[in-house]
PDB file of C-alpha atoms in Angstrom:
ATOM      1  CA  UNK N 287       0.000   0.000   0.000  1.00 58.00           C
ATOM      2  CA  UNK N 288       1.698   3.320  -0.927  1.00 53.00           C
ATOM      3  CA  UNK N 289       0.046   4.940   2.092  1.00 59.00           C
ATOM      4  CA  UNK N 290       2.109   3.013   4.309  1.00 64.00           C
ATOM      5  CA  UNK N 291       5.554   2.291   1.987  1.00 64.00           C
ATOM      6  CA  UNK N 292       6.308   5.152  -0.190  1.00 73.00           C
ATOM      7  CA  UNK N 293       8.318   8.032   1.205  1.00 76.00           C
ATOM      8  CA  UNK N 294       5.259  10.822   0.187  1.00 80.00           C
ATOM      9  CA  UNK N 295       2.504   8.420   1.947  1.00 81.00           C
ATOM     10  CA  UNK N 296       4.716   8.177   5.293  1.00 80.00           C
ATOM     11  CA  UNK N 297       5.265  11.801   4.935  1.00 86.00           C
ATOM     12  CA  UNK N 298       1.574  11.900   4.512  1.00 88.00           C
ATOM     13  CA  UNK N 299       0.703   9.918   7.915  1.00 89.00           C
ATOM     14  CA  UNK N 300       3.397  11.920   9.686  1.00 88.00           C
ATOM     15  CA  UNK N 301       2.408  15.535   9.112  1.00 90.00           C
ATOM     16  CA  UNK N 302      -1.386  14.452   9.784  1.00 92.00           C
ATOM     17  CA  UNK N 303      -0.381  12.986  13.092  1.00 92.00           C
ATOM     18  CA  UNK N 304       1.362  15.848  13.582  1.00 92.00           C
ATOM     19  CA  UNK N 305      -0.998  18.015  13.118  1.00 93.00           C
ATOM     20  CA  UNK N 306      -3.241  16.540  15.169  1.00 94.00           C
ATOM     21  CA  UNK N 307      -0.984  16.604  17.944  1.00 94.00           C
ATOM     22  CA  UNK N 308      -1.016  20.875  17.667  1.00 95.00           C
ATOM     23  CA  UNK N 309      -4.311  20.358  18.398  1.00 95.00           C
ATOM     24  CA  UNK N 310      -4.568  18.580  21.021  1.00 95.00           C
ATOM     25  CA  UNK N 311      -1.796  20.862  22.464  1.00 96.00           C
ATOM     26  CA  UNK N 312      -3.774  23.705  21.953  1.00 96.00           C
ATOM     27  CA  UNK N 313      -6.758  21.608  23.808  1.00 94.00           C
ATOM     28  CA  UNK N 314      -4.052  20.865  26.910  1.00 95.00           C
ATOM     29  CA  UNK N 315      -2.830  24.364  26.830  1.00 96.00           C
ATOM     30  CA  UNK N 316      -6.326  25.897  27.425  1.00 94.00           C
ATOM     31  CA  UNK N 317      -6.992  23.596  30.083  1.00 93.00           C
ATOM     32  CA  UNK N 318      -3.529  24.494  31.855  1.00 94.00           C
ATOM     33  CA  UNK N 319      -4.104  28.471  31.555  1.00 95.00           C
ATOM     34  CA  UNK N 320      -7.515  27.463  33.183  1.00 94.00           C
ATOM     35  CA  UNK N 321      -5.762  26.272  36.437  1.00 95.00           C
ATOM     36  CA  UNK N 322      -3.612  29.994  37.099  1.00 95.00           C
ATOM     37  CA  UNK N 323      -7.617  31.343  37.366  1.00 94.00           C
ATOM     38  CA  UNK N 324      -9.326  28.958  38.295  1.00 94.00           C
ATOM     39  CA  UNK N 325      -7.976  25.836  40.490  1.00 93.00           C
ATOM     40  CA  UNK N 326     -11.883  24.631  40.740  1.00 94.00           C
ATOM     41  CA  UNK N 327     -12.465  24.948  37.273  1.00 93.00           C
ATOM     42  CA  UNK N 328      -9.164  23.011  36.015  1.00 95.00           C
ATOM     43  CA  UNK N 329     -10.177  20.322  38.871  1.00 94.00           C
ATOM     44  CA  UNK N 330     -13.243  19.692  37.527  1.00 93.00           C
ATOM     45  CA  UNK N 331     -11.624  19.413  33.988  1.00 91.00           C
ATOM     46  CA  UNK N 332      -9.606  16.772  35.559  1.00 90.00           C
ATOM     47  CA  UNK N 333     -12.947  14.369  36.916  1.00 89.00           C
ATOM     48  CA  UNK N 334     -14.653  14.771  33.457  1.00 88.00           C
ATOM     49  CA  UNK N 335     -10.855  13.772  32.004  1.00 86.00           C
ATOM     50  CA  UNK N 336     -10.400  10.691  34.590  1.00 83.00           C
ATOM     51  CA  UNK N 337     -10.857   7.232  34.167  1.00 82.00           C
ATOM     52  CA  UNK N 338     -13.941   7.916  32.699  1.00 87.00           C
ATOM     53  CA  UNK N 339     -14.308   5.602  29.189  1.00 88.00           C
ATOM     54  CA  UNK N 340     -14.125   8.712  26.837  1.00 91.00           C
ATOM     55  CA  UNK N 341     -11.434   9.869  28.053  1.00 91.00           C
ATOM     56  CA  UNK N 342      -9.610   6.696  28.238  1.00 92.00           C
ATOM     57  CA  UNK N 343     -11.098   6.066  24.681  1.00 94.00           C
ATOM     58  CA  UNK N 344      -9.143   9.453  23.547  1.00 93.00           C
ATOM     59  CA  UNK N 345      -5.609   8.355  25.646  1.00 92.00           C
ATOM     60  CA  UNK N 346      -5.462   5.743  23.522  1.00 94.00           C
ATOM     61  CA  UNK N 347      -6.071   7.367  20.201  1.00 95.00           C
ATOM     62  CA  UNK N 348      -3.587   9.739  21.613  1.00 93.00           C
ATOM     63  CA  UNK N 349      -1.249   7.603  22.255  1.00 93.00           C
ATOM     64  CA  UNK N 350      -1.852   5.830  18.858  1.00 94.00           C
ATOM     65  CA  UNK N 351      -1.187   9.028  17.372  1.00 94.00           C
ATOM     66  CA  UNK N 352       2.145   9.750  18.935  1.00 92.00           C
ATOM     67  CA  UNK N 353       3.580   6.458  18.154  1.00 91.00           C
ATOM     68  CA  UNK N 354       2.787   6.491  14.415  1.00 91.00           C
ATOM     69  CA  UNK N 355       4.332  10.052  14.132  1.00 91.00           C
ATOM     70  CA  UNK N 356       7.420   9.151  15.808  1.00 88.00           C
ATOM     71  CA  UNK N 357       7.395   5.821  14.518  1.00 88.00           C
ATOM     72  CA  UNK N 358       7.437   7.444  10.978  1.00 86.00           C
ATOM     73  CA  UNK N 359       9.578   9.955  11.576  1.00 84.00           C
ATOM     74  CA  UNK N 360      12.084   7.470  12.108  1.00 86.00           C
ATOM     75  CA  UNK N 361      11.562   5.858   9.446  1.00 85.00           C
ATOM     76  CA  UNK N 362      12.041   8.734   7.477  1.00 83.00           C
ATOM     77  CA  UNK N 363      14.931  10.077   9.214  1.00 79.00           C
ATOM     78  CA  UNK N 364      16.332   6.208   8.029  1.00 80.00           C
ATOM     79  CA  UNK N 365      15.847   6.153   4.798  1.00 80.00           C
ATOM     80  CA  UNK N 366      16.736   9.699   4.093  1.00 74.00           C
ATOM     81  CA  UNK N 367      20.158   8.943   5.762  1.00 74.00           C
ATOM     82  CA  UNK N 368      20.217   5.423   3.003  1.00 74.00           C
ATOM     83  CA  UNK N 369      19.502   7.481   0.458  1.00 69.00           C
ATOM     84  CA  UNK N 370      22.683  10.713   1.334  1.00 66.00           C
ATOM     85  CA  UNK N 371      25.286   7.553   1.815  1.00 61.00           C
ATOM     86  CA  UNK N 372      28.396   8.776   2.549  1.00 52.00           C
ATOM     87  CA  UNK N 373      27.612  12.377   1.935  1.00 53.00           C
ATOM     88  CA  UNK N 374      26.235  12.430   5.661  1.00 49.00           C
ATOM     89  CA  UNK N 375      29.283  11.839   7.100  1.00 46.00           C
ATOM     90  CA  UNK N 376      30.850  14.996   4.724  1.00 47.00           C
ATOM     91  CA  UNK N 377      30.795  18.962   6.600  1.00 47.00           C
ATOM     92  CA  UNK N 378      28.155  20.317   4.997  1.00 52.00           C
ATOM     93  CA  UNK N 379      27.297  24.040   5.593  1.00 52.00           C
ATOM     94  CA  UNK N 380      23.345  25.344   6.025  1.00 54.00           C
ATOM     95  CA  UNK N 381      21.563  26.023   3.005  1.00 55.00           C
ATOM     96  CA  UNK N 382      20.496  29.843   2.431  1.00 51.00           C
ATOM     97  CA  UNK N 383      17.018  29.615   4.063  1.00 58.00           C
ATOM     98  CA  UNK N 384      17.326  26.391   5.818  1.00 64.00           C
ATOM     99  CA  UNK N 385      16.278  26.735   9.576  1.00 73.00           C
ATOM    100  CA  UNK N 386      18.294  24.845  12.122  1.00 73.00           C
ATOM    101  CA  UNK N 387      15.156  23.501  13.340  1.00 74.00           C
ATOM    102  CA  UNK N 388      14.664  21.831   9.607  1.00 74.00           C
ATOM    103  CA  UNK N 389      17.937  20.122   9.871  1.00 78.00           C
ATOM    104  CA  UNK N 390      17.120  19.237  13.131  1.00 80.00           C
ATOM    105  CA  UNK N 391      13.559  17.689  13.493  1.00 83.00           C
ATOM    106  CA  UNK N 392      14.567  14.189  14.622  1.00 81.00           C
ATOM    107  CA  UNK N 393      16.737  14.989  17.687  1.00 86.00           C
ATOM    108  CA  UNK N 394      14.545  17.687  18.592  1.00 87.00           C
ATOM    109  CA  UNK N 395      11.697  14.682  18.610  1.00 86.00           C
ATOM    110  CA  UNK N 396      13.666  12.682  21.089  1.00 87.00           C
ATOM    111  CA  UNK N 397      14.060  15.533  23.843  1.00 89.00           C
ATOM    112  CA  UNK N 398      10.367  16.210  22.970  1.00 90.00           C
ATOM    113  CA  UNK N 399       9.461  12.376  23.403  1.00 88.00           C
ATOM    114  CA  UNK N 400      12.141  12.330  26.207  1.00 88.00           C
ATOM    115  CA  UNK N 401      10.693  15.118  28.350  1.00 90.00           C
ATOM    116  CA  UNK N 402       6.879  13.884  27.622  1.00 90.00           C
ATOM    117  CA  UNK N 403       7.681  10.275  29.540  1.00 91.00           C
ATOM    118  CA  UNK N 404       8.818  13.045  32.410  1.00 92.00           C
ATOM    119  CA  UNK N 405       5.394  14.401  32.091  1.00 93.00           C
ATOM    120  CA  UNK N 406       3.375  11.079  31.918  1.00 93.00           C
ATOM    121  CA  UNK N 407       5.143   9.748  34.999  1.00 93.00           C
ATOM    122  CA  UNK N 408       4.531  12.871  36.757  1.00 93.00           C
ATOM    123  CA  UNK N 409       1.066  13.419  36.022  1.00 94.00           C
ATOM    124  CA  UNK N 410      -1.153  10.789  33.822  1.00 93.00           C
ATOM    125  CA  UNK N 411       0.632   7.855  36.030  1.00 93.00           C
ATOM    126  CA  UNK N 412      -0.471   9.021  39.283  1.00 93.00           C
ATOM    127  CA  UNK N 413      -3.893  10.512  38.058  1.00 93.00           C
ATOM    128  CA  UNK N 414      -5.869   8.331  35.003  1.00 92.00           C
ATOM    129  CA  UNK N 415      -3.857   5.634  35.398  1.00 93.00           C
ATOM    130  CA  UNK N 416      -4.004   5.617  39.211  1.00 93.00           C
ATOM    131  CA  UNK N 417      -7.740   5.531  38.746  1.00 92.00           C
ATOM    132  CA  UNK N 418      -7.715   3.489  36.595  1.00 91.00           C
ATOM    133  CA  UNK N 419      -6.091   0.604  38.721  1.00 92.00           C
ATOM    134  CA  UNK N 420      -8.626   1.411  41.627  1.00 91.00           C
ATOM    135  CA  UNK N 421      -6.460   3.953  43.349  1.00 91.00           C
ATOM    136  CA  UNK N 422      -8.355   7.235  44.198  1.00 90.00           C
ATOM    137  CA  UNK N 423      -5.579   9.061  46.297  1.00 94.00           C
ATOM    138  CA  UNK N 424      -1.619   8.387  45.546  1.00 94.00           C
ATOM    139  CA  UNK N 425       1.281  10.116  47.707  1.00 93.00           C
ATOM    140  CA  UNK N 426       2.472  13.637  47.151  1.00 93.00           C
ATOM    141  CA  UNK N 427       5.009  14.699  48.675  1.00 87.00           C
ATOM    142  CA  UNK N 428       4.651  13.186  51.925  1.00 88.00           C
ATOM    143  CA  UNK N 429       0.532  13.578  51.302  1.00 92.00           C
ATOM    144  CA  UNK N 430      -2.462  11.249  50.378  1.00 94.00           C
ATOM    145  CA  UNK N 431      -4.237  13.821  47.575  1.00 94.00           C
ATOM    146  CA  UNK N 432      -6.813  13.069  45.706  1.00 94.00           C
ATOM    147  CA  UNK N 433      -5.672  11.544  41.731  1.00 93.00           C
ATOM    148  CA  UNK N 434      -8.537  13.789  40.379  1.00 92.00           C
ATOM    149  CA  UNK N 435      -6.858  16.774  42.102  1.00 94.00           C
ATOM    150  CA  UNK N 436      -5.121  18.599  39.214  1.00 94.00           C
ATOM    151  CA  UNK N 437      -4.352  22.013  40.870  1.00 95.00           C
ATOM    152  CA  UNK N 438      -2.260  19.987  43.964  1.00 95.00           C
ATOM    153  CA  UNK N 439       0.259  18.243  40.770  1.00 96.00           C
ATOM    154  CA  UNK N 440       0.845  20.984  39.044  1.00 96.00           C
ATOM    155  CA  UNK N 441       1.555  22.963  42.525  1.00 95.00           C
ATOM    156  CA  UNK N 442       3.974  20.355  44.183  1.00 96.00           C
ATOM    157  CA  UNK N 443       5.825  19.671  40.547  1.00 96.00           C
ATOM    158  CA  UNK N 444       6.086  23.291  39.702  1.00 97.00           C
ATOM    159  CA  UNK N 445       7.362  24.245  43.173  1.00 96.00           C
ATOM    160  CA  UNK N 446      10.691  22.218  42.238  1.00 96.00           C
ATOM    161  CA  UNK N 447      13.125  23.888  40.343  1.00 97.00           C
ATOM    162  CA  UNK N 448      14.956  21.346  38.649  1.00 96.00           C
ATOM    163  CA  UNK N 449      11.282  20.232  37.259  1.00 96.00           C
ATOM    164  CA  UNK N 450      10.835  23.819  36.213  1.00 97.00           C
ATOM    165  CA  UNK N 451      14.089  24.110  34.219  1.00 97.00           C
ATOM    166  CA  UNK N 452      13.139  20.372  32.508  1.00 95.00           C
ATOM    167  CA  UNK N 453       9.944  21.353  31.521  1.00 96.00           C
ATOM    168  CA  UNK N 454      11.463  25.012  29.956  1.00 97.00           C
ATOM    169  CA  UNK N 455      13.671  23.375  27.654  1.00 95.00           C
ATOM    170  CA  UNK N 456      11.311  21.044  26.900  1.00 95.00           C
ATOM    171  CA  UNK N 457       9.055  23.859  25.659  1.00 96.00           C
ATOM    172  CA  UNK N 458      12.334  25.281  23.732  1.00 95.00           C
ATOM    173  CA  UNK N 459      12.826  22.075  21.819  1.00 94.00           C
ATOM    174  CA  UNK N 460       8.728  22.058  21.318  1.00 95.00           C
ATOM    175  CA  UNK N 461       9.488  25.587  19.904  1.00 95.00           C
ATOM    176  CA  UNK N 462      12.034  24.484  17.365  1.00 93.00           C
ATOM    177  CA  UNK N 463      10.098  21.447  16.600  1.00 93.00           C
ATOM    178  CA  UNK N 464       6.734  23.531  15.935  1.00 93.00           C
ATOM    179  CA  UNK N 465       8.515  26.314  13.789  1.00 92.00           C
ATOM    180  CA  UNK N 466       9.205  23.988  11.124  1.00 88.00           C
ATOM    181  CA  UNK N 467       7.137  21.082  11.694  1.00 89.00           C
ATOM    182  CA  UNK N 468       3.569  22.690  11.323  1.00 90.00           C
ATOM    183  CA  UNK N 469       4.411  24.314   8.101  1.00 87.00           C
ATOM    184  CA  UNK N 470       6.274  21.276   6.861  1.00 88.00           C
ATOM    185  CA  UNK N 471       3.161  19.459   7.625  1.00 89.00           C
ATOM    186  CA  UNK N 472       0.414  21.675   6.081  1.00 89.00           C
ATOM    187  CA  UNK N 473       2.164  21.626   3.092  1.00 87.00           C
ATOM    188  CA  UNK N 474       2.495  18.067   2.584  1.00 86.00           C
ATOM    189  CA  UNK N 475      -1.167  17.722   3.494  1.00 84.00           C
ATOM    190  CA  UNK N 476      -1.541  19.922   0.336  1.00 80.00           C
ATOM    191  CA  UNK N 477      -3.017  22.894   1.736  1.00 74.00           C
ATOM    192  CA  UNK N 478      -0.244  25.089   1.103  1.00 68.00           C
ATOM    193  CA  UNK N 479       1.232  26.835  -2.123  1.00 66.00           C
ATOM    194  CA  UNK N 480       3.924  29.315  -3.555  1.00 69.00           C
ATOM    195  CA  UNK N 481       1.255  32.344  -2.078  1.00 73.00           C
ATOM    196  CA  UNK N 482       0.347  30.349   1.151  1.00 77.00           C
ATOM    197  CA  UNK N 483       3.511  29.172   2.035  1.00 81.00           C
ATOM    198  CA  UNK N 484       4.902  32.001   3.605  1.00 84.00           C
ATOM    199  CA  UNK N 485       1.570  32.816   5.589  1.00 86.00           C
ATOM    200  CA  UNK N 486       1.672  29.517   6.744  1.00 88.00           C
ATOM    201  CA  UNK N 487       5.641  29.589   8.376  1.00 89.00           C
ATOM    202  CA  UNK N 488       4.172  32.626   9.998  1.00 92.00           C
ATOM    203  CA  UNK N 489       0.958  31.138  11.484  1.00 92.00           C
ATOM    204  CA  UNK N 490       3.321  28.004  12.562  1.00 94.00           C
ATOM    205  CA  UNK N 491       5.976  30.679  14.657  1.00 95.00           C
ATOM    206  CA  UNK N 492       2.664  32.356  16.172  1.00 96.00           C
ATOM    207  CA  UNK N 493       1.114  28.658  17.266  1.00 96.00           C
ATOM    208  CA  UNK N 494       4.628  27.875  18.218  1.00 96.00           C
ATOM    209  CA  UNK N 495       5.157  30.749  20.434  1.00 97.00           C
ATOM    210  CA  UNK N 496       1.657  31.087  21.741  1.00 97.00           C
ATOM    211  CA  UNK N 497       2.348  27.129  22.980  1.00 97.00           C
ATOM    212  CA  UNK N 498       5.597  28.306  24.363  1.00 97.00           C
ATOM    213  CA  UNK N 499       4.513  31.350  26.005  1.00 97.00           C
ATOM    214  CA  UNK N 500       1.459  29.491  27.478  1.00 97.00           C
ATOM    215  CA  UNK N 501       2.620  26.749  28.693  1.00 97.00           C
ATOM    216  CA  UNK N 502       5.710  28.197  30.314  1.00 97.00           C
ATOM    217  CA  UNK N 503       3.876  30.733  31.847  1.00 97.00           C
ATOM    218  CA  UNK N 504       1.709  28.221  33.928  1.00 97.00           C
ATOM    219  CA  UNK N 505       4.956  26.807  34.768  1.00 97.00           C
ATOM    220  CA  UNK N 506       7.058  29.977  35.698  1.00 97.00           C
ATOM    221  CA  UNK N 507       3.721  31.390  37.995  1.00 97.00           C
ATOM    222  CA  UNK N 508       3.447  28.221  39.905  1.00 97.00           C
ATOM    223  CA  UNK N 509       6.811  28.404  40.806  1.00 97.00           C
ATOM    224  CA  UNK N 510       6.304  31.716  41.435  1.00 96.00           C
ATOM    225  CA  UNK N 511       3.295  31.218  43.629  1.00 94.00           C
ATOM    226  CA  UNK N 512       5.440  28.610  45.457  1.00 93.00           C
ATOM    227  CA  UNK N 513       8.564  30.757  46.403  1.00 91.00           C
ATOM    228  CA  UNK N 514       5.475  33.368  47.742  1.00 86.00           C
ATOM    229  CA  UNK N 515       3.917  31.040  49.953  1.00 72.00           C
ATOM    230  CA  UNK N 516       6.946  29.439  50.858  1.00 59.00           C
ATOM    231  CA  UNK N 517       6.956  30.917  54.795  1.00 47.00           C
ATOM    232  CA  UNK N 518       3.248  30.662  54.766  1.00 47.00           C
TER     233      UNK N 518
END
């Protein structure tokens, strides 16, 4: 099936995956920016997000998801390397309008990849998948809370420094990733053209940043709600 064995249907299945996966980031972001507002809100995001069979339903498309775009993307990054030879291993300088990020995708998909295990163990572990094995409160730093309890993760993980750092640069290699990756994508998809294409790099560094931006500044005001109510 050339869907799944030629080089432009595995391009295909990759930038579709991808796609999807800016959405659901947007989804995730919106729900995160909910919790600096509104802690009650965000919590009772979490309970209709729980163990509940939707929303396990939608993990595992999710998860589905990821797996074929990295799973592709590797086997892209493979046979593009079969097909340069020897050339890879020659110093090759940038092309004139080449991003790094372009030259770049695949290792910026491992510390993306890397960083979101961080997050699962951190968070989906000891929440859905808590639940999910009949566990309604798990330990938290030295505390029973509750798995559907949102607001109390994100306040114990984002009171830790080292987690806030990890979860920065994962939202810089995000950044890089996004920048070229959404554009890349929409074009392959065939929605793009000589007029569009430019519009479209610009509406991928806007999405890019406005994940950034968001999603580090839940993180940075946490930890800076944290170091305020330190001596509390």
């Amino acid at each position: 099936m050339w869907l799944l064995h030629s080089s432009i249907g595995r391009k295909l299945i990759m930038s579709i995956s991808g796609v999807a996966l800016v959405l659901f980031l947007l989804f995730h972001l919106s729900m995160n920016v909910a919790a600096i507002f509104s802690p009650e809100a965000y919590n009772m995001i979490c309970s209709l997000l729980g163990a509940n069979w939707y929303a396990v339903a939608a993990t595992i498309v999710l998860a589905a998801v990821i797996a074929l775009h990295f799973i592709y993307a590797i086997m892209l990054t493979l046979q593009n390397r079969k097909a340069r030879g020897n050339n890879r291993y020659a110093v090759n300088v940038r092309p004139a309008g080449v991003s790094w990020a372009s030259q770049n995708m695949f290792v910026l998909g491992i510390i993306v990849c890397g960083f979101f295990a961080l997050h699962l163990s951190q968070f989906w572990y000891k929440m859905m998948f808590a639940e999910l094995i009949g566990h309604h409160k798990v330990e938290l730093g030295g505390e029973l809370v509750s798995t559907q309890d949102g607001v109390a993760f994100i306040r114990y993980y984002f009171s830790q420094l080292w987690v806030v750092i990890a979860y920065l640069v994962w939202y810089a290699a995000l950044w890089f990733h996004l920048t070229h990756g959404l554009w890349s994508a929409i074009q392959t998809i065939g929605l793009s053209n000589g007029l569009w294409l430019k519009r479209w790099k610009a509406v991928s560094y806007i999405v890019a940043t406005l994940i950034f931006l968001g999603f580090a500044g839940v993180t940075l005001t946490f930890y800076a709600r944290s170091l305020c109510c330190a001596g509390i």
